[in-house]
Each structure stands twice: as C-alpha cells, then as structure tokens.
Coordinates of N, CA and C in Angstrom, one line a residue:
M1 N 21.4 -0.5 -35.2 CA 22.1 0.6 -35.8 C 21.6 1.9 -35.1
S2 N 22.5 2.7 -34.5 CA 22.0 3.9 -33.8 C 21.8 5.0 -34.8
S3 N 20.9 5.9 -34.5 CA 20.6 7.0 -35.4 C 20.1 8.2 -34.7
S4 N 20.4 9.3 -35.2 CA 20.0 10.6 -34.7 C 19.6 11.4 -35.9
L5 N 18.3 11.6 -36.1 CA 17.8 12.1 -37.3 C 18.0 13.6 -37.5
I6 N 18.4 14.0 -38.6 CA 18.6 15.5 -39.0 C 17.6 15.8 -40.0
D7 N 16.7 16.7 -39.8 CA 15.7 17.1 -40.7 C 16.2 17.9 -41.9
L8 N 15.9 17.5 -43.1 CA 16.3 18.2 -44.3 C 15.1 18.5 -45.1
P9 N 15.1 19.5 -46.0 CA 13.9 19.8 -46.8 C 13.7 18.7 -47.8
V10 N 12.4 18.5 -48.2 CA 12.1 17.5 -49.1 C 12.7 17.8 -50.5
A11 N 13.3 16.8 -51.1 CA 14.0 17.0 -52.4 C 13.6 16.0 -53.4
S12 N 13.9 16.4 -54.7 CA 13.6 15.5 -55.8 C 14.8 14.7 -56.2
T13 N 14.7 13.6 -56.7 CA 15.9 12.8 -57.1 C 15.5 11.8 -58.2
V14 N 16.5 11.3 -58.9 CA 16.2 10.3 -59.9 C 16.0 9.0 -59.3
A15 N 15.5 8.0 -60.0 CA 15.3 6.7 -59.5 C 16.5 6.0 -59.1
A16 N 16.4 5.2 -58.0 CA 17.6 4.4 -57.6 C 17.9 3.3 -58.7
P17 N 19.1 2.9 -58.8 CA 19.5 1.9 -59.8 C 19.0 0.5 -59.5
E18 N 18.9 -0.3 -60.5 CA 18.4 -1.7 -60.3 C 19.6 -2.6 -60.2
A19 N 20.7 -2.3 -60.9 CA 21.8 -3.2 -60.9 C 22.8 -2.9 -59.7
L20 N 23.4 -4.0 -59.2 CA 24.4 -3.9 -58.2 C 25.8 -4.3 -58.8
A21 N 26.8 -3.7 -58.2 CA 28.2 -4.1 -58.6 C 28.8 -4.6 -57.3
A22 N 29.7 -5.6 -57.4 CA 30.3 -6.2 -56.3 C 31.3 -5.1 -55.7
V23 N 31.4 -5.0 -54.4 CA 32.3 -4.1 -53.8 C 33.1 -4.8 -52.8
P24 N 34.5 -4.6 -52.8 CA 35.3 -5.3 -51.8 C 34.9 -5.1 -50.4
A25 N 35.0 -6.2 -49.6 CA 34.6 -6.1 -48.2 C 35.3 -5.0 -47.4
S26 N 36.5 -4.7 -47.8 CA 37.3 -3.7 -47.1 C 36.7 -2.3 -47.3
D27 N 35.9 -2.1 -48.4 CA 35.3 -0.8 -48.7 C 33.9 -0.7 -48.1
R28 N 33.4 -1.7 -47.5 CA 32.0 -1.6 -47.1 C 31.8 -0.6 -45.9
L29 N 30.7 0.1 -45.9 CA 30.5 1.1 -44.9 C 29.9 0.5 -43.7
H30 N 29.9 1.3 -42.6 CA 29.5 0.9 -41.3 C 28.3 1.7 -40.9
A31 N 27.3 1.2 -40.2 CA 26.1 1.9 -39.9 C 26.4 3.0 -38.9
A32 N 25.9 4.2 -39.3 CA 26.1 5.4 -38.4 C 25.3 6.5 -39.0
V33 N 25.4 7.7 -38.5 CA 24.6 8.8 -39.0 C 25.5 9.9 -39.7
P34 N 25.2 10.3 -40.9 CA 26.0 11.3 -41.6 C 25.7 12.7 -41.0
A35 N 26.3 13.7 -41.6 CA 26.2 15.0 -41.2 C 25.1 15.8 -41.9
Q36 N 24.9 17.1 -41.5 CA 23.9 17.9 -42.1 C 24.4 18.6 -43.3
V37 N 23.4 19.0 -44.2 CA 23.8 19.7 -45.4 C 22.8 20.8 -45.7
A38 N 23.3 21.9 -46.2 CA 22.4 23.0 -46.6 C 22.0 22.9 -48.0
M39 N 20.7 23.0 -48.3 CA 20.2 23.0 -49.7 C 19.9 24.4 -50.1
P40 N 20.8 25.0 -50.9 CA 20.6 26.4 -51.3 C 19.6 26.6 -52.4
A41 N 18.9 27.7 -52.5 CA 18.1 28.1 -53.6 C 19.0 28.6 -54.7
P42 N 18.5 28.5 -56.0 CA 19.3 29.1 -57.1 C 19.5 30.6 -56.9
A43 N 20.6 31.1 -57.4 CA 20.9 32.5 -57.3 C 19.9 33.3 -58.1
S44 N 19.4 34.5 -57.6 CA 18.5 35.3 -58.3 C 19.1 35.8 -59.6
G45 N 18.3 35.8 -60.6 CA 18.7 36.3 -61.9 C 19.5 35.3 -62.7
A46 N 19.7 34.1 -62.1 CA 20.5 33.1 -62.9 C 19.7 32.5 -64.0
S47 N 20.4 32.1 -65.1 CA 19.7 31.6 -66.2 C 19.6 30.1 -66.2
I48 N 20.1 29.5 -65.1 CA 20.0 28.0 -64.9 C 18.8 27.7 -64.1
P49 N 17.9 26.9 -64.6 CA 16.6 26.7 -63.8 C 16.9 25.8 -62.6
P50 N 16.1 25.8 -61.6 CA 16.2 24.9 -60.4 C 15.9 23.5 -60.8
A51 N 16.4 22.6 -59.9 CA 16.2 21.2 -60.2 C 14.8 20.8 -60.1
D52 N 14.3 19.9 -61.0 CA 13.0 19.4 -61.0 C 13.0 18.0 -61.6
V53 N 12.7 17.0 -60.9 CA 12.8 15.6 -61.3 C 12.0 15.4 -62.6
K54 N 10.9 16.2 -62.8 CA 10.1 16.0 -64.0 C 10.8 16.5 -65.2
L55 N 11.8 17.4 -65.0 CA 12.5 18.0 -66.1 C 13.9 17.3 -66.3
A56 N 14.1 16.3 -65.6 CA 15.4 15.7 -65.6 C 15.7 15.1 -67.0
R57 N 16.8 15.3 -67.5 CA 17.2 14.7 -68.8 C 18.7 14.2 -68.7
P58 N 18.9 13.1 -68.1 CA 20.2 12.6 -67.9 C 20.9 12.4 -69.2
F59 N 22.3 12.4 -69.1 CA 23.1 12.2 -70.3 C 24.3 11.5 -69.9
G60 N 25.1 10.9 -70.8 CA 26.3 10.1 -70.5 C 26.0 8.6 -70.5
V61 N 27.0 7.9 -70.1 CA 26.9 6.4 -70.1 C 26.8 5.9 -68.6
R62 N 25.8 5.1 -68.4 CA 25.6 4.7 -67.0 C 26.8 3.8 -66.6
G63 N 27.2 4.1 -65.3 CA 28.4 3.4 -64.8 C 29.7 4.0 -65.1
R64 N 29.7 5.1 -65.9 CA 30.9 5.8 -66.3 C 30.9 7.3 -65.8
R65 N 32.1 7.8 -65.6 CA 32.1 9.3 -65.2 C 31.8 10.1 -66.4
L66 N 31.2 11.3 -66.2 CA 30.9 12.2 -67.2 C 32.1 12.7 -68.0
G67 N 32.1 12.7 -69.3 CA 33.2 13.2 -70.1 C 33.0 14.6 -70.5
V68 N 34.1 15.3 -70.8 CA 34.0 16.7 -71.2 C 33.2 16.9 -72.4
Q69 N 33.3 16.0 -73.4 CA 32.6 16.1 -74.6 C 31.1 15.9 -74.4
E70 N 30.8 15.0 -73.5 CA 29.3 14.8 -73.2 C 28.7 16.0 -72.5
V71 N 29.4 16.6 -71.6 CA 28.9 17.8 -70.9 C 28.8 18.9 -71.9
L72 N 29.8 19.1 -72.7 CA 29.7 20.2 -73.7 C 28.5 20.1 -74.6
A73 N 28.3 18.8 -75.1 CA 27.2 18.6 -76.0 C 25.9 18.9 -75.3
A74 N 25.7 18.5 -74.0 CA 24.5 18.8 -73.3 C 24.3 20.3 -73.1
L75 N 25.4 21.1 -72.9 CA 25.3 22.5 -72.7 C 24.8 23.2 -74.0
V76 N 25.3 22.6 -75.1 CA 24.9 23.1 -76.4 C 23.4 22.8 -76.6
E77 N 23.0 21.6 -76.3 CA 21.6 21.2 -76.4 C 20.7 22.1 -75.6
D78 N 21.2 22.5 -74.5 CA 20.3 23.4 -73.6 C 20.4 24.9 -74.0
G79 N 21.2 25.2 -75.1 CA 21.3 26.5 -75.5 C 22.1 27.4 -74.7
L80 N 23.0 26.8 -73.9 CA 23.9 27.6 -73.0 C 25.2 27.9 -73.6
L81 N 25.6 27.2 -74.7 CA 26.8 27.4 -75.4 C 26.6 27.2 -76.9
E82 N 27.4 28.0 -77.7 CA 27.3 27.7 -79.1 C 28.2 26.5 -79.5
A83 N 27.9 25.9 -80.6 CA 28.6 24.7 -81.0 C 30.1 25.0 -81.1
E84 N 30.4 26.2 -81.7 CA 31.8 26.5 -81.9 C 32.5 26.7 -80.6
Q85 N 31.9 27.3 -79.6 CA 32.4 27.4 -78.2 C 32.8 26.1 -77.7
A86 N 31.8 25.1 -77.8 CA 32.0 23.8 -77.3 C 33.1 23.1 -78.0
R87 N 33.2 23.3 -79.3 CA 34.3 22.6 -80.0 C 35.7 23.1 -79.6
I88 N 35.8 24.4 -79.4 CA 37.1 24.9 -79.0 C 37.5 24.5 -77.6
A89 N 36.5 24.5 -76.7 CA 36.7 24.1 -75.3 C 37.1 22.6 -75.3
G90 N 36.4 21.8 -76.1 CA 36.7 20.4 -76.2 C 38.2 20.1 -76.7
D91 N 38.6 21.0 -77.6 CA 40.0 20.8 -78.1 C 41.0 21.1 -77.0
Y92 N 40.7 22.2 -76.2 CA 41.6 22.5 -75.1 C 41.7 21.4 -74.1
S93 N 40.5 20.8 -73.8 CA 40.5 19.7 -72.8 C 41.4 18.5 -73.2
R94 N 41.5 18.3 -74.5 CA 42.3 17.2 -75.0 C 43.8 17.4 -74.8
L95 N 44.2 18.6 -74.6 CA 45.6 19.0 -74.4 C 46.1 18.6 -73.0
S96 N 45.2 18.4 -72.1 CA 45.6 18.1 -70.7 C 45.4 16.6 -70.4
Q97 N 46.4 16.0 -69.8 CA 46.3 14.6 -69.4 C 45.9 14.4 -68.0
A98 N 45.7 15.5 -67.3 CA 45.4 15.5 -65.9 C 43.9 14.9 -65.7
R99 N 43.7 14.1 -64.6 CA 42.4 13.6 -64.4 C 41.6 14.6 -63.6
R100 N 40.7 15.3 -64.3 CA 39.9 16.3 -63.6 C 38.4 16.0 -64.0
H101 N 37.6 16.4 -63.1 CA 36.1 16.3 -63.3 C 35.8 17.1 -64.5
A102 N 34.9 16.6 -65.3 CA 34.5 17.3 -66.6 C 34.1 18.8 -66.3
L103 N 33.3 19.0 -65.2 CA 32.8 20.4 -64.9 C 34.0 21.3 -64.6
V104 N 35.0 20.7 -63.9 CA 36.2 21.5 -63.6 C 36.9 21.9 -64.8
A105 N 37.1 21.0 -65.7 CA 37.8 21.3 -67.0 C 37.1 22.4 -67.8
I106 N 35.8 22.3 -67.8 CA 35.0 23.3 -68.6 C 35.0 24.7 -67.9
A107 N 34.9 24.6 -66.6 CA 34.8 25.9 -65.8 C 36.1 26.7 -66.0
E108 N 37.2 26.0 -66.2 CA 38.5 26.7 -66.4 C 38.6 27.5 -67.6
R109 N 37.7 27.2 -68.6 CA 37.7 27.9 -69.8 C 37.0 29.3 -69.7
K110 N 36.2 29.5 -68.6 CA 35.5 30.7 -68.3 C 34.6 31.2 -69.5
L111 N 33.8 30.2 -69.9 CA 32.9 30.5 -71.0 C 31.7 31.3 -70.5
H112 N 31.1 32.1 -71.4 CA 29.9 32.9 -71.0 C 28.7 32.2 -71.5
C113 N 27.7 32.1 -70.7 CA 26.4 31.5 -71.0 C 25.7 32.4 -72.1
L114 N 25.1 31.7 -73.1 CA 24.4 32.4 -74.2 C 23.1 33.1 -73.7
K115 N 22.5 32.6 -72.6 CA 21.3 33.1 -72.1 C 21.5 34.2 -71.1
P116 N 20.6 35.2 -71.0 CA 20.7 36.3 -70.1 C 20.7 35.7 -68.6
P117 N 21.5 36.2 -67.7 CA 22.3 37.4 -67.8 C 23.7 37.2 -68.3
H118 N 23.9 36.1 -69.1 CA 25.2 35.8 -69.7 C 26.4 35.7 -68.7
Q119 N 26.1 35.0 -67.6 CA 27.1 34.9 -66.6 C 28.2 33.9 -67.0
V120 N 29.3 34.0 -66.4 CA 30.4 33.0 -66.7 C 30.0 31.6 -66.2
L121 N 30.2 30.6 -67.0 CA 29.9 29.3 -66.6 C 31.0 28.7 -65.7
D122 N 31.0 29.3 -64.5 CA 32.0 28.8 -63.5 C 31.5 27.5 -62.9
L123 N 32.3 27.0 -61.9 CA 32.0 25.7 -61.4 C 30.7 25.6 -60.7
E124 N 30.4 26.7 -59.9 CA 29.1 26.7 -59.2 C 27.9 26.7 -60.2
T125 N 28.0 27.5 -61.2 CA 26.9 27.6 -62.2 C 26.8 26.2 -62.9
L126 N 27.9 25.6 -63.3 CA 27.8 24.3 -63.9 C 27.3 23.2 -63.0
S127 N 27.6 23.3 -61.7 CA 27.1 22.3 -60.8 C 25.6 22.4 -60.6
V128 N 25.1 23.7 -60.6 CA 23.6 23.9 -60.5 C 23.0 23.3 -61.8
W129 N 23.6 23.6 -62.9 CA 23.0 23.1 -64.2 C 23.0 21.6 -64.2
M130 N 24.2 20.9 -63.9 CA 24.3 19.5 -63.9 C 23.2 18.9 -62.9
A131 N 23.1 19.4 -61.8 CA 22.1 18.9 -60.8 C 20.7 19.0 -61.5
G132 N 20.3 20.1 -62.2 CA 19.0 20.2 -62.8 C 18.9 19.1 -63.9
R133 N 19.9 18.9 -64.7 CA 19.8 17.9 -65.8 C 19.5 16.5 -65.3
F134 N 19.9 16.2 -64.0 CA 19.7 14.9 -63.5 C 18.6 14.9 -62.4
G135 N 17.9 16.0 -62.3 CA 16.8 16.0 -61.3 C 17.2 16.0 -59.9
L136 N 18.4 16.5 -59.6 CA 18.9 16.4 -58.2 C 19.0 17.8 -57.7
E137 N 19.0 17.9 -56.3 CA 19.2 19.2 -55.7 C 20.7 19.4 -55.6
L138 N 21.2 20.6 -55.5 CA 22.6 20.9 -55.3 C 22.8 21.2 -53.8
A139 N 23.7 20.5 -53.2 CA 24.0 20.6 -51.8 C 25.2 21.4 -51.6
H140 N 25.2 22.4 -50.6 CA 26.4 23.1 -50.2 C 26.8 22.5 -48.8
I141 N 28.0 22.0 -48.7 CA 28.5 21.4 -47.5 C 29.0 22.4 -46.5
D142 N 28.5 22.3 -45.3 CA 28.9 23.2 -44.2 C 29.8 22.4 -43.2
P143 N 31.1 22.6 -43.2 CA 32.0 21.8 -42.3 C 31.6 22.0 -40.9
L144 N 31.1 23.1 -40.5 CA 30.8 23.4 -39.1 C 29.6 22.5 -38.6
K145 N 28.8 21.9 -39.5 CA 27.7 21.1 -39.1 C 28.0 19.6 -39.3
V146 N 29.2 19.3 -39.5 CA 29.6 17.9 -39.7 C 30.0 17.3 -38.4
D147 N 29.5 16.1 -38.1 CA 29.9 15.3 -37.0 C 31.0 14.3 -37.5
L148 N 32.2 14.6 -37.3 CA 33.3 13.9 -38.0 C 33.3 12.4 -37.6
S149 N 33.1 12.1 -36.4 CA 33.2 10.7 -36.0 C 32.1 9.9 -36.6
R150 N 30.9 10.5 -36.8 CA 29.8 9.7 -37.5 C 30.1 9.6 -39.0
I151 N 30.6 10.7 -39.6 CA 30.9 10.7 -41.0 C 31.9 9.5 -41.3
A152 N 32.9 9.4 -40.5 CA 34.0 8.4 -40.7 C 33.4 7.0 -40.5
D153 N 32.3 6.9 -39.7 CA 31.7 5.6 -39.4 C 30.8 5.1 -40.5
V154 N 30.3 6.1 -41.3 CA 29.3 5.8 -42.4 C 29.9 4.9 -43.5
M155 N 31.1 5.4 -43.9 CA 31.8 4.6 -45.0 C 33.3 5.0 -44.9
S156 N 34.1 4.1 -45.5 CA 35.5 4.4 -45.5 C 35.8 5.5 -46.5
S157 N 37.0 6.2 -46.4 CA 37.4 7.2 -47.3 C 37.7 6.5 -48.7
T158 N 38.1 5.3 -48.7 CA 38.4 4.6 -49.9 C 37.1 4.4 -50.7
Y159 N 36.0 4.0 -50.0 CA 34.7 3.8 -50.6 C 34.2 5.1 -51.2
A160 N 34.3 6.2 -50.4 CA 33.8 7.5 -50.8 C 34.6 8.0 -52.1
S161 N 35.9 7.8 -52.0 CA 36.7 8.3 -53.2 C 36.5 7.4 -54.4
R162 N 36.2 6.2 -54.2 CA 36.0 5.3 -55.4 C 34.8 5.7 -56.2
F163 N 33.7 6.2 -55.5 CA 32.5 6.6 -56.2 C 32.3 8.1 -56.3
D164 N 33.3 8.9 -55.8 CA 33.1 10.3 -55.7 C 31.8 10.7 -55.0
I165 N 31.6 10.2 -53.8 CA 30.5 10.5 -53.0 C 30.9 10.9 -51.6
L166 N 29.9 11.5 -50.9 CA 30.2 11.9 -49.5 C 28.8 11.9 -48.8
P167 N 28.7 11.1 -47.6 CA 27.5 11.1 -46.8 C 27.3 12.5 -46.2
L168 N 26.0 13.0 -46.2 CA 25.7 14.3 -45.8 C 24.7 14.4 -44.6
G169 N 23.8 13.5 -44.6 CA 22.8 13.6 -43.6 C 21.7 12.5 -43.6
V170 N 20.9 12.5 -42.6 CA 19.8 11.6 -42.4 C 18.5 12.3 -42.3
R171 N 17.5 11.9 -43.1 CA 16.2 12.5 -43.0 C 15.2 11.4 -42.9
G172 N 14.7 11.2 -41.7 CA 13.7 10.1 -41.5 C 14.3 8.7 -41.9
S173 N 13.8 8.1 -42.8 CA 14.3 6.7 -43.2 C 15.2 6.8 -44.4
E174 N 15.7 8.0 -44.7 CA 16.6 8.2 -45.8 C 18.0 8.7 -45.4
I175 N 19.0 8.2 -46.1 CA 20.4 8.7 -46.0 C 20.7 9.6 -47.2
V176 N 21.1 10.8 -46.9 CA 21.4 11.7 -48.0 C 22.9 11.6 -48.3
V177 N 23.2 11.4 -49.6 CA 24.6 11.2 -50.1 C 24.8 12.1 -51.3
A178 N 25.9 12.9 -51.2 CA 26.2 13.8 -52.3 C 27.1 13.1 -53.4
T179 N 26.8 13.4 -54.6 CA 27.6 12.8 -55.7 C 27.9 13.9 -56.7
C180 N 29.0 13.8 -57.4 CA 29.3 14.7 -58.6 C 29.4 13.8 -59.8
E181 N 29.1 12.5 -59.7 CA 29.1 11.7 -60.9 C 27.7 10.9 -60.9
P182 N 26.7 11.6 -61.4 CA 25.3 11.0 -61.3 C 25.1 9.8 -62.1
M183 N 25.9 9.5 -63.1 CA 25.7 8.3 -63.9 C 26.4 7.1 -63.3
I184 N 27.2 7.3 -62.2 CA 27.7 6.2 -61.4 C 26.8 6.0 -60.2
D185 N 25.9 5.0 -60.3 CA 24.9 4.9 -59.2 C 24.9 3.4 -58.7
E186 N 25.8 2.6 -59.0 CA 25.8 1.2 -58.5 C 25.9 1.1 -57.0
W187 N 26.4 2.2 -56.3 CA 26.5 2.1 -54.9 C 25.2 2.3 -54.1
V188 N 24.2 2.8 -54.8 CA 23.0 3.2 -54.2 C 22.3 2.1 -53.5
D189 N 22.1 1.0 -54.2 CA 21.4 -0.2 -53.6 C 22.2 -0.8 -52.5
E190 N 23.5 -0.8 -52.7 CA 24.4 -1.4 -51.7 C 24.3 -0.7 -50.4
L191 N 24.4 0.7 -50.4 CA 24.2 1.4 -49.2 C 22.9 1.2 -48.6
S192 N 21.9 1.2 -49.4 CA 20.5 1.0 -48.9 C 20.4 -0.3 -48.1
Q193 N 20.9 -1.3 -48.7 CA 20.9 -2.7 -48.0 C 21.7 -2.7 -46.7
L194 N 22.8 -2.1 -46.7 CA 23.7 -2.2 -45.6 C 23.2 -1.3 -44.4
L195 N 22.6 -0.1 -44.8 CA 22.1 0.8 -43.8 C 20.7 0.6 -43.5
R196 N 20.0 -0.2 -44.3 CA 18.6 -0.5 -44.1 C 17.8 0.8 -44.2
K197 N 18.2 1.7 -45.0 CA 17.5 3.0 -45.3 C 17.5 3.3 -46.8
R198 N 16.6 4.1 -47.2 CA 16.6 4.5 -48.6 C 17.8 5.5 -48.8
I199 N 18.3 5.5 -50.0 CA 19.4 6.5 -50.3 C 18.9 7.6 -51.2
H200 N 19.1 8.8 -50.7 CA 18.6 9.9 -51.4 C 19.8 10.7 -52.0
R201 N 20.0 10.7 -53.3 CA 21.1 11.4 -53.9 C 20.9 12.9 -54.0
V202 N 21.9 13.6 -53.8 CA 22.0 15.1 -54.1 C 23.2 15.3 -54.9
A203 N 23.3 16.4 -55.6 CA 24.5 16.7 -56.3 C 25.4 17.7 -55.5
A204 N 26.7 17.7 -55.7 CA 27.6 18.6 -55.0 C 28.7 19.0 -56.0
N205 N 29.3 20.2 -55.7 CA 30.4 20.6 -56.4 C 31.6 19.6 -56.4
P206 N 32.1 19.1 -57.5 CA 33.1 18.1 -57.5 C 34.4 18.4 -56.7
V207 N 34.7 19.7 -56.7 CA 35.9 20.1 -55.9 C 35.6 20.0 -54.4
D208 N 34.4 20.3 -54.0 CA 34.1 20.2 -52.6 C 34.1 18.8 -52.2
I209 N 33.5 17.9 -53.0 CA 33.5 16.5 -52.6 C 34.9 15.9 -52.5
A210 N 35.8 16.2 -53.4 CA 37.1 15.7 -53.4 C 37.9 16.3 -52.2
R211 N 37.7 17.6 -51.9 CA 38.3 18.2 -50.8 C 37.9 17.7 -49.5
Y212 N 36.6 17.6 -49.3 CA 36.1 17.2 -48.0 C 36.3 15.7 -47.7
V213 N 36.3 14.8 -48.7 CA 36.6 13.4 -48.5 C 38.0 13.3 -47.9
V214 N 38.9 14.0 -48.4 CA 40.3 14.0 -47.9 C 40.4 14.6 -46.5
E215 N 39.8 15.8 -46.3 CA 40.0 16.6 -45.1 C 39.2 16.1 -44.0
F216 N 37.9 15.7 -44.2 CA 37.0 15.2 -43.2 C 37.6 13.9 -42.6
Y217 N 38.0 13.0 -43.4 CA 38.5 11.7 -42.9 C 39.8 11.9 -42.2
S218 N 40.7 12.7 -42.7 CA 42.0 13.0 -42.1 C 41.8 13.6 -40.7
L219 N 40.9 14.6 -40.6 CA 40.6 15.2 -39.4 C 39.9 14.3 -38.4
A220 N 39.0 13.4 -38.9 CA 38.4 12.4 -38.1 C 39.4 11.5 -37.4
R221 N 40.4 11.1 -38.2 CA 41.4 10.2 -37.7 C 42.2 10.9 -36.6
S222 N 42.5 12.2 -36.8 CA 43.3 12.9 -35.8 C 42.5 13.1 -34.5
V223 N 41.2 13.4 -34.6 CA 40.4 13.5 -33.4 C 40.3 12.2 -32.6
R224 N 40.2 11.1 -33.4 CA 40.1 9.8 -32.7 C 41.4 9.4 -32.0
I225 N 42.5 9.7 -32.7 CA 43.8 9.4 -32.1 C 43.9 10.2 -30.8
A226 N 43.5 11.5 -30.9 CA 43.7 12.4 -29.7 C 42.8 11.9 -28.5
H227 N 41.6 11.4 -28.9 CA 40.7 10.9 -27.8 C 41.3 9.6 -27.2
K228 N 41.9 8.8 -28.0 CA 42.5 7.5 -27.5 C 43.7 7.8 -26.6
S229 N 44.4 8.9 -26.9 CA 45.6 9.3 -26.1 C 45.2 10.0 -24.9
G230 N 43.9 10.4 -24.7 CA 43.4 11.0 -23.5 C 43.6 12.5 -23.6
S231 N 43.8 13.1 -24.8 CA 44.0 14.5 -24.9 C 42.7 15.3 -24.5
A232 N 42.8 16.2 -23.6 CA 41.6 17.0 -23.2 C 41.2 18.0 -24.2
N233 N 42.1 18.3 -25.2 CA 41.8 19.4 -26.2 C 41.4 18.8 -27.5
A234 N 41.1 17.5 -27.6 CA 40.7 16.9 -28.8 C 39.5 17.5 -29.5
N235 N 38.5 17.8 -28.8 CA 37.3 18.4 -29.4 C 37.5 19.8 -29.8
A236 N 38.2 20.6 -29.0 CA 38.5 22.0 -29.3 C 39.4 22.1 -30.5
N237 N 40.4 21.2 -30.6 CA 41.3 21.3 -31.8 C 40.5 20.9 -33.0
G238 N 39.6 19.9 -32.9 CA 38.8 19.5 -34.1 C 37.9 20.6 -34.6
F239 N 37.3 21.3 -33.6 CA 36.4 22.4 -34.0 C 37.2 23.5 -34.7
E240 N 38.4 23.8 -34.1 CA 39.2 24.9 -34.8 C 39.5 24.5 -36.2
Q241 N 39.9 23.3 -36.5 CA 40.2 22.9 -37.8 C 39.0 22.9 -38.7
L242 N 37.8 22.6 -38.2 CA 36.6 22.7 -39.0 C 36.3 24.2 -39.4
V243 N 36.6 25.1 -38.5 CA 36.4 26.5 -38.8 C 37.3 26.9 -39.9
E244 N 38.5 26.4 -39.9 CA 39.5 26.7 -40.9 C 39.0 26.1 -42.3
L245 N 38.4 24.9 -42.3 CA 37.9 24.3 -43.5 C 36.8 25.2 -44.1
G246 N 36.0 25.8 -43.2 CA 34.8 26.5 -43.7 C 35.2 27.9 -44.3
R247 N 36.4 28.4 -44.1 CA 36.8 29.7 -44.6 C 37.1 29.7 -46.1

C-alpha cells in the first residue's frame, strides 16, 4: 500500500469501537492516501469550549444517527438553551419530513445561546459544540488541498455516504476521517483493518461532508475520464473546479 504522509496537528479523539458490522464487498475501500485537512481553533469570544477528550460526554444511541430531540436535550443540559426553547424547536422539527442532519434542523431555528456572548447557534457553532461533546476536533475541509485521485481510491462514494464520513488525511500511522455522526462508529475497525492503520476520527460540518462527498467523487471521476481520453487539460480543469468549490 503506497503512502505519502501529511503531517497534521496532534488531536484528541474518543476510543475506537469494539464491535464490527458487516459491510458489502462493493462498499469496501481501497488502500491509498487521503487529503489534508485544516484544524481550526475556536473563534475568540465564543461560549463553546474547545474539544477535550477528558471532557467528552457522548449522547445518543450507539449505531444510530443523532436525533433532534437528543441534541436539544444535550444543549439544555449544557446550559446553552432553555427547556422551553428546546421544546418549541423540537415541535417545529416534527413538522418536517425531510431527512436532515439534527444540527442542520436546529441551526435553521436561529436560536440564541444562553451563555455570553449569546451568539446565534448556527451550524458552525453547533458543529464546534458537538465536536466538544464527543471529544473530537472540528475539521475545516479545504478543497484546494485535496488530491482527488487519492480520495477516490480510499473508499467509494457509496461507503462514504452510508456512514456520513469523508477521508481527510494521513498522519504517520493514522488515517484521519471526518464524521458528522459520532455515534455511528462501526466503520472504524473495518477501515483500520483494511488500511492497516489506526483510524483517527474528527468532526466536520454535516453540510460540508454531504457536499464534498458528492462533489469530490464526481470531480474525481471527471478527471479520471479526461486522463483516459488523453486530454491535456485534465489537471487544469480539475484545479479550476476545486477553486470554485472553495468559494
């Protein structure tokens, strides 16, 4: 298995899962090297504390996606929302039948944090908070630092979409993978066994993961097709599209 290591800052993470779930052979990943990821520091003045594995307090049901009611209850528990705010937000979420990530549904309510500086609990703020609750770092994905051909070789888009994950980078003997569903972790041991590396989880904005899973793999296929057809502009066109993604 070829590798080209990308140094990333040391991060905290929750323990890898013990249980494995069977995954169809068609979804299995292939050995390669993921892309780089930027690990941002929390915004100054924010009332959401940075991630610390020692302070991790996971919530939800293992093996299941986070629910709106579970997230709202955790926000109330952390003193970021009043119980009445959470109740009203929960009532609104039940009116929609659309499949959305719990953080997205809550962010749409534009609720204000109870703690100073009382910022709006937008998707970015909620993503930082969720990462902290699970002892994970929050990763910001930079499309310009992505090696599309390697990302596409790490795992199939079907596999990534199935678990709401995206490979981001390699650090020594670890593969860095972003997730927006920290209670779904059955994929961790499987990736570790197939890649023969430890899997280091980080959190990421659920909208970013959903967007880049679609766009990265679509663009990777286009670049590969262009290369096979002998197009001299394949790399240039791919770079231009990546610039557009980053805007």
